[in-house]
Amino acid sequence: MNEFDTIIIGGGIAGSSAAFHLANKNNSKILLIEQQTISSGASGLNAGQIGSTGWGNIPDLSSYLTHGSLEIFKSLQLDLNYDIEFRQSGSLAAIQTKVQYDFVMDTVMKMKKVGKTVEILSTREARSIEPEISENFLGFVFYPLRAQADPVKSTVAFSDAAFKSGVQININEEVKNIVQNSDNTYNLQTSLNNYYCKNLILATGAWSNKLGKLLDLDIPIIPIRGQMWATKPISPRLFNTFSSLESSYDWHNDDGSDINTPPDLTHISGERKTRHLYGRQRKNGEVIFGGDREMLGFNNEVDFNGIESNKNHATEILPFLSELPISRTWAGFMPFSIDGEPIIGKIPICKNLYIVSGLASSGFGRGPMSGKFIAECVDSGFVPEILNDADPGRFKQLAG
Ligand SMILES: Cc1cc2nc3c(=O)[nH]c(=O)nc-3n(C[C@H](O)[C@H](O)[C@H](O)COP(=O)(O)OP(=O)(O)OC[C@H]3O[C@@H](n4cnc5c(N)ncnc54)[C@H](O)[C@@H]3O)c2cc1C
């Protein structure tokens, strides 16, 4: 009764997509266990931005995770008829200074050479697409393929589709203990029951290090707090998603000397290093923005100084936001690996143990394909070459 071919721990976008994609293979018996509700982690708390610059001439892992995921989101909405509020809206990134302009010109030229879809627009051209943006910029990077969708609806759609294909979904059940048996099967003890499985998938986002400890593993995933704010709903005024070049430029110039923190954070030891920005207008009319990424353990209290700084940054690009008060704020934990790259594949040191994590600040947009990849690994027992850069075995404590 409690025996499964595969158990997936974690009902975020990675685990739900893995469940959906595994359900369509081989009639195997699959259980997904989530300690709270589906999408209660980062997958339900994010900005809903989906990044892609297309496959390019020679698709690499990043193209697969971003553009592959985009195609899956599209299919969820258009073929499986889930209303996930998907729109391939495009995205605009503001260029504020000459050094940012030179940096991004160089980056965009390189991207175009390998067939990626991206353009630099003058501010006038950008204002013809998005009339609300300020004139005070040197230009905008335009990503026409980028998209947006509702985070909760999308994640729940995957778990619902998985459930309809026969996956057992148990929510409000926390995995408390895991034992690897001598034949490399697993026994799980949860807050409600005991289970047995052949294959185990950790899709536990920012909690992956905690789960690893149950198996005496040190999985190098660190929870990074991301926080956001929203206005009250207003009539439609924004169509694209938005960002700014300030953080990309600063992170590009970071010498990477701090080996104890993941890359691309806005704060180090409580001190702001850069301002990061992302946001959009939701279908319900709320304008939502966020940006800060801070390493604070599992502390998800909102820092209002950071929220104010983020709102000022957004208002530089979209001046009408100065008229709109903040109506709510929230925070969640992004799963950053110590090297900033995803961790997707087999954990070599334990047989039949798989992980899909480290999706960091862009795991909503990359989650669907990451889940599909891990489902294919479990189903075939084979890890495709394209996942080499995400190999858990690159960390010596996980290597076989
Ligand atoms: C504020 C914010 C804004 C963001 N904006 C964007 C964005 O616009 N675009 C983008 O692409 N990405 C964005 N991200 C990042 C993105 O949300 C994450 O990378 C992604 O959701 C990670 O998905 P996941 O499935 O790996 O983890 P999660 O969604 O966190 O799922 C892990 C699940 O595991 C469960 N779990 C943990 N331990 C146990 C246990 N012991 N037993 C059972 N269940 C357990 C948790 O409850 C959780 O539901 C943002 C993140 C935040 C916080």
Coordinates of C-alpha atoms in Angstrom, one line a residue, residues 225 227 301-310 326 328-329:
R225 CA 15.4 35.7 1.1
Q227 CA 11.0 40.1 -1.0
E301 CA 10.6 38.9 7.9
V302 CA 10.3 41.7 5.3
D303 CA 12.9 44.5 5.5
F304 CA 11.0 47.7 4.8
N305 CA 14.1 49.8 4.0
G306 CA 14.8 47.3 1.2
I307 CA 11.2 47.6 0.0
E308 CA 11.4 51.4 0.0
S309 CA 14.7 51.3 -1.9
N310 CA 13.2 48.9 -4.4
I326 CA 2.2 49.8 -1.2
R328 CA 1.1 44.4 0.8
T329 CA 4.5 42.9 1.0

